[in-house]
Coordinates of C-alpha atoms in Angstrom, one line a residue:
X68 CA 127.0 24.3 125.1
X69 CA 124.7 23.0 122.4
X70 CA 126.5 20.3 119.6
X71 CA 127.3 20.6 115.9
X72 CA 126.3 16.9 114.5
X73 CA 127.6 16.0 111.1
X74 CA 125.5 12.6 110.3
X75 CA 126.5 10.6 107.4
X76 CA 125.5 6.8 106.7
X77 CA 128.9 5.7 108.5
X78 CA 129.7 8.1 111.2
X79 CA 129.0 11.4 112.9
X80 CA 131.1 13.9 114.7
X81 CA 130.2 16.4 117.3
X82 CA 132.2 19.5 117.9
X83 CA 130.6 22.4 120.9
X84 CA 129.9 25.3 119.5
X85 CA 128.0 27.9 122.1
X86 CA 124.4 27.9 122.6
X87 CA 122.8 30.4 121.1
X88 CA 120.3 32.4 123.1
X89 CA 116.2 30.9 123.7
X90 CA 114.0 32.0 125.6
X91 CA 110.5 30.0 125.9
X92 CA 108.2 32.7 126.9
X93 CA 109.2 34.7 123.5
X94 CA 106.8 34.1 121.0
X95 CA 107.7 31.9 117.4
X96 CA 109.7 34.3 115.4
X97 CA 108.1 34.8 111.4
X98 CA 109.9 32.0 109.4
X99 CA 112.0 34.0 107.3
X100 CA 113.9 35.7 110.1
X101 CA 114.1 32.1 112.1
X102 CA 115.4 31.4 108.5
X103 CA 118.2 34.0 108.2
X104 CA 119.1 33.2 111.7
X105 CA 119.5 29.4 111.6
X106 CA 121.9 30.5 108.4
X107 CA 124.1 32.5 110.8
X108 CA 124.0 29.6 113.3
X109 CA 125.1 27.8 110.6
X110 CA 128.4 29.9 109.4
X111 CA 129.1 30.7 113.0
X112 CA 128.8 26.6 113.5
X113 CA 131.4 26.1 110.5
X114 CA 133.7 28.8 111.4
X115 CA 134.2 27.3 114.6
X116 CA 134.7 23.9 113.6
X117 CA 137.8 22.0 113.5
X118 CA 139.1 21.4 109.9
X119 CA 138.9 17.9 109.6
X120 CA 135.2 18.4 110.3
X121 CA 134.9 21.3 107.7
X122 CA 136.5 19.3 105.5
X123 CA 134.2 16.5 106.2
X124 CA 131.2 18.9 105.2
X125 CA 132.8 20.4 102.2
X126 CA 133.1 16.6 100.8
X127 CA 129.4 16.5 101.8
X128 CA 128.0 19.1 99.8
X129 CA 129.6 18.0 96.6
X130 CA 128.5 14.8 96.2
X131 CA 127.2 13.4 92.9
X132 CA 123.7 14.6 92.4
X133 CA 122.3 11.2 92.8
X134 CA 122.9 10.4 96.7
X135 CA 121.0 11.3 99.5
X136 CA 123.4 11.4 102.3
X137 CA 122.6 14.4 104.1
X138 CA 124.6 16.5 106.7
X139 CA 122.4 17.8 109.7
X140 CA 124.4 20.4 111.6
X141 CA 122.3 21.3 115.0
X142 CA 122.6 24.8 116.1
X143 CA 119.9 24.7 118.9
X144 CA 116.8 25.5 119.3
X145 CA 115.7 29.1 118.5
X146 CA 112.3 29.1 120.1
X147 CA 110.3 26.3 121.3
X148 CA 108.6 25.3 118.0
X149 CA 112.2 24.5 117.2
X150 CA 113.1 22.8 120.2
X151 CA 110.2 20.4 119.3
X152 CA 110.6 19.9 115.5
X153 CA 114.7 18.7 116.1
X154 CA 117.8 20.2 114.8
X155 CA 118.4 22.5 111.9
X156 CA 119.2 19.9 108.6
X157 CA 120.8 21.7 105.8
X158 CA 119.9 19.1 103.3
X159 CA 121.4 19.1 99.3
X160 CA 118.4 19.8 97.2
X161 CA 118.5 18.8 93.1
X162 CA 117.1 19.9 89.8
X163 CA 117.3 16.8 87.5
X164 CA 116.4 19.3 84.5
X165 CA 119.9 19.7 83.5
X166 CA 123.0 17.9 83.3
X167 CA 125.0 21.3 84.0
X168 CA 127.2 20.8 87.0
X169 CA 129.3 23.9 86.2
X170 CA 129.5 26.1 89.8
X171 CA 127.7 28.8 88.1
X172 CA 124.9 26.8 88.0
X173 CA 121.7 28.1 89.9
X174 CA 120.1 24.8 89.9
X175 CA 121.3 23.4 93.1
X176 CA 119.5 25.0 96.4
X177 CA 120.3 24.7 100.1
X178 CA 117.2 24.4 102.2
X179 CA 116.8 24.6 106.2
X180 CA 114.2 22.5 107.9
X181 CA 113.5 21.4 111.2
X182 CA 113.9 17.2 111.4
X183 CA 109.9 16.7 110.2
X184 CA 109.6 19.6 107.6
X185 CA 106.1 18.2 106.8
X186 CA 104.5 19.0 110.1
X187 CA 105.0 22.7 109.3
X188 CA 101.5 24.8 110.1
X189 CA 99.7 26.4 107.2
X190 CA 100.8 29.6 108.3
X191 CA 104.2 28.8 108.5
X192 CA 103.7 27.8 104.6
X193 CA 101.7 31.0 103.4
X194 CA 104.1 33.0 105.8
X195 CA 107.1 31.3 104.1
X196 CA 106.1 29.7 101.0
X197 CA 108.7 31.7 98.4
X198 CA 111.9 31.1 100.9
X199 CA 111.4 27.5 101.1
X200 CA 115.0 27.5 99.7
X201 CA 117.0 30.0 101.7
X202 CA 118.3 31.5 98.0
X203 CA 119.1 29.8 94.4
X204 CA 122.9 29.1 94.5
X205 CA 125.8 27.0 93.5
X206 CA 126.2 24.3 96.1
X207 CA 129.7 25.9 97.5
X208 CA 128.2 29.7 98.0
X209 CA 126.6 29.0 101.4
X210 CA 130.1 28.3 102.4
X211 CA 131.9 31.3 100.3
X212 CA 131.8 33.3 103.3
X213 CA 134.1 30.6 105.3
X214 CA 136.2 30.2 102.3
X215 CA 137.5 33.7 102.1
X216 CA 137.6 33.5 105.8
X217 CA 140.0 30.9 105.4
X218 CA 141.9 32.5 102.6
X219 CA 142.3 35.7 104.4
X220 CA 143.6 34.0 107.4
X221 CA 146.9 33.1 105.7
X222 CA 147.2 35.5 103.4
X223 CA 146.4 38.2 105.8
X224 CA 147.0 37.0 109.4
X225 CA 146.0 39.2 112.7
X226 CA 149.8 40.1 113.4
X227 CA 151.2 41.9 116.3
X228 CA 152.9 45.7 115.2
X229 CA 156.5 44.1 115.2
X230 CA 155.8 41.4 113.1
X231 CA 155.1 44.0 110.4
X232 CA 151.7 44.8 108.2
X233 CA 149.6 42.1 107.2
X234 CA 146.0 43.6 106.7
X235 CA 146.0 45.3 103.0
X236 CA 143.6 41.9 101.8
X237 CA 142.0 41.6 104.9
X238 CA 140.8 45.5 104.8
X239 CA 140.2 44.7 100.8
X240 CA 137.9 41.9 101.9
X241 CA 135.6 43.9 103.6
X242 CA 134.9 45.9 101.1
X243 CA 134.5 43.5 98.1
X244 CA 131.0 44.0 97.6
X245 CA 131.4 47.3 96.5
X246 CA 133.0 46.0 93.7
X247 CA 132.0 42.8 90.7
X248 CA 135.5 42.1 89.8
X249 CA 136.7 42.0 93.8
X250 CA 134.1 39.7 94.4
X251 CA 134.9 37.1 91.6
X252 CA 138.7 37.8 92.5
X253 CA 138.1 36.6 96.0
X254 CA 135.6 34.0 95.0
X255 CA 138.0 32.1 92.6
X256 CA 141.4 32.3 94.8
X257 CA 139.7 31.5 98.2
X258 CA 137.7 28.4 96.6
X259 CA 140.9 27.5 94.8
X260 CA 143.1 27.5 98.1
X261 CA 140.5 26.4 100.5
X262 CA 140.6 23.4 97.6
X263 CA 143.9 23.0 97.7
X264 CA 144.6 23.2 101.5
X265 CA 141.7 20.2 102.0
X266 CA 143.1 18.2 99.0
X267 CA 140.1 18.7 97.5
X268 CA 140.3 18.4 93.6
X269 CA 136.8 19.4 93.0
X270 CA 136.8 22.4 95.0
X271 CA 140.0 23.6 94.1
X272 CA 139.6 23.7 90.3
X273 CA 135.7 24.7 91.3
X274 CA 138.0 28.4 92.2
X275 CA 140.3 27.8 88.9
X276 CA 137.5 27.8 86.6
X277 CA 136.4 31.3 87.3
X278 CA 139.7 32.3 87.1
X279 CA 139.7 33.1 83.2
X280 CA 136.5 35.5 84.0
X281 CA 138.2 37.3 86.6
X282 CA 141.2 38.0 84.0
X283 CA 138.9 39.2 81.5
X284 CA 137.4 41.6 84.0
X285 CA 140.7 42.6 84.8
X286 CA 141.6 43.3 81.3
X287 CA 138.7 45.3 80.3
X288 CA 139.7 47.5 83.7
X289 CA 143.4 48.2 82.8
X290 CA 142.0 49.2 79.7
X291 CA 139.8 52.0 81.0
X292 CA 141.2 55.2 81.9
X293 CA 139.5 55.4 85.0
X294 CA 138.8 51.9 86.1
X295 CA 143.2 51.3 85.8
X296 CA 143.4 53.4 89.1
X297 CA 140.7 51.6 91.2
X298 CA 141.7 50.2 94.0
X299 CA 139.8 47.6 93.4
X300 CA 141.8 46.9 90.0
X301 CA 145.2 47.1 92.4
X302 CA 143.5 44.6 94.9
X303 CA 142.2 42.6 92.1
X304 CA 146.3 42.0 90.8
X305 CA 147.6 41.7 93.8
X306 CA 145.0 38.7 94.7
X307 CA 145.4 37.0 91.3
X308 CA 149.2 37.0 92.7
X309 CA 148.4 34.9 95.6
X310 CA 146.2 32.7 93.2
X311 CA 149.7 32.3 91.4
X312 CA 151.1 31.4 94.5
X313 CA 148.7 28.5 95.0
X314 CA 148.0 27.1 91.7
X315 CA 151.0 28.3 89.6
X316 CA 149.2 27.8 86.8
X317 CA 152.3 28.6 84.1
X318 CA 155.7 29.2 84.6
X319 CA 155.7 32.9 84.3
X320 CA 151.9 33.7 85.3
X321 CA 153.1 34.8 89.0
X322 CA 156.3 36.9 87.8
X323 CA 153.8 38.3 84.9
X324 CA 150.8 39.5 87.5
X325 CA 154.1 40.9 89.9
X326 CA 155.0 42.9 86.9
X327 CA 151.7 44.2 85.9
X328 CA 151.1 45.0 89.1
X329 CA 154.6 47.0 89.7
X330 CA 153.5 48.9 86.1
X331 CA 150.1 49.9 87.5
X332 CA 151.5 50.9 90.6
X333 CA 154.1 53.1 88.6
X334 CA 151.1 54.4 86.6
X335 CA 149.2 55.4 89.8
X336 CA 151.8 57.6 90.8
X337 CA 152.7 57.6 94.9
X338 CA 150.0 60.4 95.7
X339 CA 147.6 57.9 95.6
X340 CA 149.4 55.8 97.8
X341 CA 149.3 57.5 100.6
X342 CA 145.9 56.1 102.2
X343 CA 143.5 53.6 103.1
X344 CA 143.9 50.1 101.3
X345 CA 146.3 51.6 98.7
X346 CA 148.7 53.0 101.1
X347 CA 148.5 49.5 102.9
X348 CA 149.0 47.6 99.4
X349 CA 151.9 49.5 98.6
X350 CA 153.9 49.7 101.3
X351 CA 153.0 46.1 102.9
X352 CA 153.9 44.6 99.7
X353 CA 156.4 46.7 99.0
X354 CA 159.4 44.3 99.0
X355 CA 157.8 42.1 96.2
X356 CA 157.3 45.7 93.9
X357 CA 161.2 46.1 94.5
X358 CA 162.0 42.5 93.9
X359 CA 160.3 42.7 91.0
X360 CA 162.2 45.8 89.6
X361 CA 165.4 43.8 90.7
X362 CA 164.2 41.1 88.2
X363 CA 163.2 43.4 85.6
X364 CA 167.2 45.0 85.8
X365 CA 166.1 48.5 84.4
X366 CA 165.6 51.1 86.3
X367 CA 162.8 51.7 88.6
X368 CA 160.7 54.8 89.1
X369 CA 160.3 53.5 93.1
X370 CA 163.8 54.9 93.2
X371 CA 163.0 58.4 92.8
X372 CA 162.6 60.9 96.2
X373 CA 158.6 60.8 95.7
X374 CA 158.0 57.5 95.9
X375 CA 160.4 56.9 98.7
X376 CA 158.7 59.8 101.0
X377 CA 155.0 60.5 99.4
X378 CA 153.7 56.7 100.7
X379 CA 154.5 57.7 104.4
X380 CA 153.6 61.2 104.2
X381 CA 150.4 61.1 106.5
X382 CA 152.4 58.4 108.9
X383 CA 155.8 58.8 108.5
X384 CA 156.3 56.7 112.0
X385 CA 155.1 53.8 110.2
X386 CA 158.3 54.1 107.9
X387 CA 160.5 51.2 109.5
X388 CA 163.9 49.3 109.9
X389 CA 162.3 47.2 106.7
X390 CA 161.7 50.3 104.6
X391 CA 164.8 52.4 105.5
X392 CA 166.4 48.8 103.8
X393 CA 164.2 48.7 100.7
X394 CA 165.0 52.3 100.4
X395 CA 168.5 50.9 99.1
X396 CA 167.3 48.1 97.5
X397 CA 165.5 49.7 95.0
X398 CA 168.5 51.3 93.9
X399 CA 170.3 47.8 92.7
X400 CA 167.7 47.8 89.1
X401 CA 169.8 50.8 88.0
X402 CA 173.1 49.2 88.5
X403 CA 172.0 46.0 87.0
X404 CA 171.4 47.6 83.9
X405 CA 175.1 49.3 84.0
X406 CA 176.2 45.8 84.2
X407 CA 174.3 44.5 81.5
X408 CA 174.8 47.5 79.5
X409 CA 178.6 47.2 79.8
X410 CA 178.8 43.2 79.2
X411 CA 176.6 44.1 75.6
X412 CA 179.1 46.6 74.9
X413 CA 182.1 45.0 75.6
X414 CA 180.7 42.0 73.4
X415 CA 180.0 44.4 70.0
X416 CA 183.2 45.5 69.9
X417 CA 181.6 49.4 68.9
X418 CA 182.9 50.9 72.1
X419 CA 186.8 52.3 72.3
X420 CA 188.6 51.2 75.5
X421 CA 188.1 55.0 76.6
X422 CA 184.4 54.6 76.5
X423 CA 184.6 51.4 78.2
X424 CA 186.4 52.3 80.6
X425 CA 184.4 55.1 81.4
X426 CA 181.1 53.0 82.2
X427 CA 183.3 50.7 84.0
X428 CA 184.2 53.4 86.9
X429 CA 180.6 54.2 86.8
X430 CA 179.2 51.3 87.2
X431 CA 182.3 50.5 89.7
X432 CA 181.5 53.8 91.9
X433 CA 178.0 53.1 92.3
X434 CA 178.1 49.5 93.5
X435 CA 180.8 50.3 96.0
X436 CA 178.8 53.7 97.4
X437 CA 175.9 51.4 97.8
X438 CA 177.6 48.3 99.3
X439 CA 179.0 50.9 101.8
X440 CA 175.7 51.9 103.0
X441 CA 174.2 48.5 103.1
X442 CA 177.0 47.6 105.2
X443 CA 176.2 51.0 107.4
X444 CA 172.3 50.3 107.3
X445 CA 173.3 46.9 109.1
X446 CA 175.2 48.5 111.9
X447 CA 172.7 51.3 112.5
X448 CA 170.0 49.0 112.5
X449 CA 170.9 45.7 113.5
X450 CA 174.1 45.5 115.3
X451 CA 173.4 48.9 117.3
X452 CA 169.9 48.1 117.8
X453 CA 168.7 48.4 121.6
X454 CA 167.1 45.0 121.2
X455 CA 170.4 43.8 120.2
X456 CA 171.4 41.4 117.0
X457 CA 169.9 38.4 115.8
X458 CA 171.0 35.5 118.3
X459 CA 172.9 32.1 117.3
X460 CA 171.1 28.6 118.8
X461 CA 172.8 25.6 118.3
X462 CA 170.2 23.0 116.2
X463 CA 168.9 19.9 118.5
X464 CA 169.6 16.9 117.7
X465 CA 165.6 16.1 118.0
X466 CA 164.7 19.2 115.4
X467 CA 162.4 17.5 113.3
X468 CA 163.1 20.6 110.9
X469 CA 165.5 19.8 107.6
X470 CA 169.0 20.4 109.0
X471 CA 171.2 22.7 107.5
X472 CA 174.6 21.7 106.6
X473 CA 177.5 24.2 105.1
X474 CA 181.0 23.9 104.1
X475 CA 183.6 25.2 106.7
X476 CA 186.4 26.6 103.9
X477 CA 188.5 26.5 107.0
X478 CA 188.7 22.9 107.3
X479 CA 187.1 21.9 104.3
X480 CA 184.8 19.6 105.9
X481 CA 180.6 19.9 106.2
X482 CA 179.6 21.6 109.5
X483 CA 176.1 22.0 111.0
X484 CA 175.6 25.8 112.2
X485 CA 174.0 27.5 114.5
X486 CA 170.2 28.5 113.7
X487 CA 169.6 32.4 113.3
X488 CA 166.9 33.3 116.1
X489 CA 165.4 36.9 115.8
X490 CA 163.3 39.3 118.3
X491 CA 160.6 39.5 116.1
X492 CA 159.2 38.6 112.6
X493 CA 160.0 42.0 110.9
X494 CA 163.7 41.7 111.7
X495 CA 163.9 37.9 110.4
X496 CA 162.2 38.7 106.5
X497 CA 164.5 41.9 106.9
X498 CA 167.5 40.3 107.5
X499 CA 166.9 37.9 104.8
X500 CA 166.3 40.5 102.4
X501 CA 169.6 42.3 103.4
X502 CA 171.4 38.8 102.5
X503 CA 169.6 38.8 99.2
X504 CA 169.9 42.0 98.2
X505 CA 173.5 42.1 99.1
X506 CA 174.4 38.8 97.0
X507 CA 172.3 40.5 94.1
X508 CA 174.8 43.4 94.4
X509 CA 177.9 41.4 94.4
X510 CA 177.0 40.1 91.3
X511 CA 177.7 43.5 89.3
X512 CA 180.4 43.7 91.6
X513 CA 183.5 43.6 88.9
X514 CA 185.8 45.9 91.2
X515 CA 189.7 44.8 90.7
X516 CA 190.0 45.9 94.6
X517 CA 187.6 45.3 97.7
X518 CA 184.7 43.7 95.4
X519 CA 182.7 41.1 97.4
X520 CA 184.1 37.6 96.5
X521 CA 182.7 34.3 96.8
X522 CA 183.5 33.2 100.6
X523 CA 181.7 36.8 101.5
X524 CA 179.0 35.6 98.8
X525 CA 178.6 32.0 100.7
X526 CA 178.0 33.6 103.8
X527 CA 175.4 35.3 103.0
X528 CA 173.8 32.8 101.5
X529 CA 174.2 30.6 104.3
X530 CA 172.5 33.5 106.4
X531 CA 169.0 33.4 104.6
X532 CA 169.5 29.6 104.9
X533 CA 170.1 29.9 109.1
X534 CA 167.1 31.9 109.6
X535 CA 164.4 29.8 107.3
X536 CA 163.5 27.4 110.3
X537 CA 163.2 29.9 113.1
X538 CA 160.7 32.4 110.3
X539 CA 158.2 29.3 109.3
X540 CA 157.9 27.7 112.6
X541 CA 156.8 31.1 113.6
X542 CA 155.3 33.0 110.8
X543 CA 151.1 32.9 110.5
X544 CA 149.1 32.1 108.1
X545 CA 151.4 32.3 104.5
X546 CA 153.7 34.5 105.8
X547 CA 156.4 32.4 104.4
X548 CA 155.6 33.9 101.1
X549 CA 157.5 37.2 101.8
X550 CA 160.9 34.9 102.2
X551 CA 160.1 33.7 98.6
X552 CA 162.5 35.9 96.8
X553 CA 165.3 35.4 99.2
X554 CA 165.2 31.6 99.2
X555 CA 165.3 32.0 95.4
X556 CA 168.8 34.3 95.6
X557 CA 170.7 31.9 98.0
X558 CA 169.1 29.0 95.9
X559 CA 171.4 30.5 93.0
X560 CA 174.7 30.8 95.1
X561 CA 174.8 26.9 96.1
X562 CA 176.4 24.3 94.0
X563 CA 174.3 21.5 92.9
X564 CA 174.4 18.1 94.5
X565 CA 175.9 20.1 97.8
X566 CA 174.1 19.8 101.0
X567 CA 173.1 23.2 101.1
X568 CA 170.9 22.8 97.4
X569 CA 169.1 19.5 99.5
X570 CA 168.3 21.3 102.7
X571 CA 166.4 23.7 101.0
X572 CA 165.0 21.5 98.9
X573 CA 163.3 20.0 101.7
X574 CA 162.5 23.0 102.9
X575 CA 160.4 23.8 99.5
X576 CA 158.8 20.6 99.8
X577 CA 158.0 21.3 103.4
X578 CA 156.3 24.7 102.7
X579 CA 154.3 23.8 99.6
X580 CA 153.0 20.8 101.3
X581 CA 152.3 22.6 104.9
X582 CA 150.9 25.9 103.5
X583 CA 149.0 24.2 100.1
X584 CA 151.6 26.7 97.8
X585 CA 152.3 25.2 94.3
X586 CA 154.9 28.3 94.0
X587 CA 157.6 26.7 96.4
X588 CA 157.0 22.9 94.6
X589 CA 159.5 24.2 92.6
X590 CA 162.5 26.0 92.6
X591 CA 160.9 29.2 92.0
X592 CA 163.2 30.4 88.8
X593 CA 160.7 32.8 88.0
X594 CA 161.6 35.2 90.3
X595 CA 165.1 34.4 89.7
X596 CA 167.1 37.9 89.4
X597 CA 169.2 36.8 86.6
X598 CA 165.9 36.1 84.4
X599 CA 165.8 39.6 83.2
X600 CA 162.2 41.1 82.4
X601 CA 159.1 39.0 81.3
X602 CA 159.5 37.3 78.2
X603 CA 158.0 34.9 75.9
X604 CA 160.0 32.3 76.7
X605 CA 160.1 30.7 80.2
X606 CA 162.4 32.0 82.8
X607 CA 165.2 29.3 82.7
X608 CA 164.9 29.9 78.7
X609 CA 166.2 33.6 79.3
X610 CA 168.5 33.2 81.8
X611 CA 170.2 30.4 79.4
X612 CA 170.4 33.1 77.0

């Protein structure tokens, strides 16, 4: 095992990384191949270093123009000529002709040398002499590659098949450079959130300034006929959502780019969602589309037969316990809009009680045929299951994890319950979203017999709030995003100043600062279900109103 040296004036750490292969009796290799692979060395070198060490580097590379510390990462020798000449240096090369220090800038190079550049031969130099820099770019592109790495890694973990889908952005990685706007997509959010994970302000609003240019692209795409149904516009939307996720850059940017997305997946139709990185887009994501529909409280076109077959068409077996659930979720938007409708009428006194009435028993059939099969969804698939139920675990006393306290109505004192532990990841966010869903429901729920009332409402609540610790101790990467509009519902059936309101404020605190995710610094009341569609005003604005 050869070393990976980081040397600064104060200190140096070594890491192994594996020797790479040498041979003596093969001849010197022409410089600008030695060249391209010393760069590999390099990223393969980074990618498996530790990330204090990466972070070390990344604080390395943007120093102020004016110092000369350098960071020499040895990858081992690649011939002999290398093994005489020392370690691979990248050193930070300047151009004091301009005062631009903008990351578009091209005047900033990376060069490899061995330890004594100058005793290079002459033909090494007329061999070599227009690569001496690798290539003209900004001083964090030799590291893009590891950025998006990085970014991809939580955003799209490697998951096992019953932890559910988590590859649509890693398979739209690999195929970003068919595409400009994909690539400046990828470029700004991984920068951002690989600047924001190291608590590096530079870096991180290094990624926000070419935000506004991927927005403009994206613009000028949803304006074109034919560019509006690129994948690459879908992936581009569905990446500035994660940016949202990280920076949180307004109050209503993330809930606007859910929206837009939701519209443009509406305006694709579900024929084109049937394969490849669309198909995964749609139905990986697809409890944020029907989340979003619940917040818009009109209703959704997702409802309708062809978009809840057409999307599984070609693999109907990948159609799961999650999806047979969203299949009645995406029915609430519709009822929503009966109770909204009927609380406008009721207050412009225009309607006779007969007409009332009338959308009343409407409004009052649907929500109880639908509560009836949520409650039938639960036993088929959850009580019935061969895998059985979710188990209860009583909390130790040494969890370092926020403890979660509730009232017991029975006794009226505060209890600590048991902790929800599942089989598997896609059971916990599905159970969650059953708890949120259902409270959503019993919100229209105006029956005068049988309608869900507040003790069944608290104990719903109480279940997303049971199964938080045992989801983010074991989701990967940002996983804990797709629990995001669930925290937000049972966030909105709490009291304030209760014990339930400061456990999951910890909790926020606790994901924001573990997974670098500005969203959950807050309380997340734009994706509130009661904020009604996007607006000019904020979210807490609307629901005031």
């Amino acid at each position: 095992m050869h070393a990976v040296r980081m040397a600064t004036r104060q200190n140096a750490t070594t890491i192994p990384v594996p020797k790479m292969s040498c041979n003596p009796s093969v001849k010197p290799m022409r410089s600008t191949s030695r060249r391209r692979a010393q760069l590999q060395g390099l990223v393969n070198a980074i990618r498996s270093a530790p990330p204090n060490t990466v972070n070390r580097l990344v604080a390395q590379i943007r120093k102020p123009r004016g110092e000369t510390n350098e960071v020499a990462i040895a990858v081992g020798p690649l011939n002999e000529l290398e093994a005489e000449h020392g370690p691979v240096v990248l050193r930070r090369s300047h151009s004091y002709d301009s005062d631009d220090d903008s990351l578009d800038s091209e005047d900033e190079v990376f060069s490899l040398s061995g330890r004594n550049s100058d005793s290079r031969s002459s033909s090494e130099e007329s061999d070599d002499s227009s690569y001496d820099p690798i290539s003209h770019i900004g001083s964090w592109k030799p590291m893009l590659d590891v950025f998006i790495e990085r970014f991809v890694d939580a955003f799209s973990p490697v998951v096992q098949s019953k932890t559910g889908q988590a590859g649509a952005l890693r398979r739209a990685a690999e195929i970003r450079m068919f595409s400009p706007i994909l690539m400046d997509a990828f470029e700004s959010v991984s920068i951002a959130y690989f600047g924001r994970s190291v608590q590096d302000k530079n870096l991180e609003a290094a990624g926000f300034r070419l935000y506004p240019r991927v927005l403009r692209s994206l613009q000028q795409a949803l304006q074109d006929p034919q560019r509006s149904k690129a994948e690459s516009t879908l992936v581009t939307v569905t990446l500035l959502m994660a940016f949202e996720s990280v920076e949180r850059t307004t109050q209503v940017s993330l809930i606007a780019h859910v929206h837009g997305a939701l519209r443009l997946i509406e305006h694709r139709g579900p024929e084109n969602h049937i394969h490849g990185v669309e198909h995964l887009l749609y139905t990986e994501l697809r409890p944020y589309w029907v989340a979003a529909a619940i917040v818009s409280r009109t209703p959704s076109a997702l409802a309708s037969a062809d978009w809840i077959n057409l999307p599984w068409s070609a693999n109907p077996d990948r159609r799961d316990i999650l999806h047979y659930l969203l299949d009645l979720a995406v029915e609430i938007p519709a009822l929503l809009w009966q109770f909204d409708d009927i609380e406008a009428t009721l207050k412009s006194n225009m309607y006779s009680a007969h007409e009332i009435s009338m959308k009343q028993a409407s409004l009052w059939s649907g929500v109880a045929d639908l509560t009836n099969r949520f409650r039938q969804w639960k036993v088929q698939w959850v009580d019935n299951n061969p895998d059985g139920p979710p188990q209860e675990v009583e909390v130790s006393p040494d969890d370092p994890f926020p403890r979660f306290h509730c009232r017991d109505f029975r006794t009226g004192g505060i209890i600590t319950p048991p902790m929800f532990v599942y089989r598997d990841l896609r059971l916990a966010q599905t159970m969650c979203l059953y708890y949120s869903t259902r409270l959503i429901l019993s919100s229209a729920d105006t029956r005068p017999t049988d309608r869900v009332g507040p003790l069944e409402q608290y104990s719903l609540g109480c279940g997303i709030c049971r199964s938080l610790e045992w989801y983010i101790v074991n989701a990967p990467g940002n996983m804990i995003n797709r629990l995001a509009f669930p925290v937000r519902v049972a966030w909105e059936v709490f009291p304030d100043g209760g014990p339930e309101r400061q456990f999951m404020y910890e909790v926020l605190k606790l994901v924001e600062k573990r997974h670098a995710l500005g969203l959950w610094g807050s309380n997340m009341s734009e994706i509130s279900p009661r904020a009604g569609p996007p607006r000019s005003q904020s979210p807490e604005m609307a629901t005031g109103a």
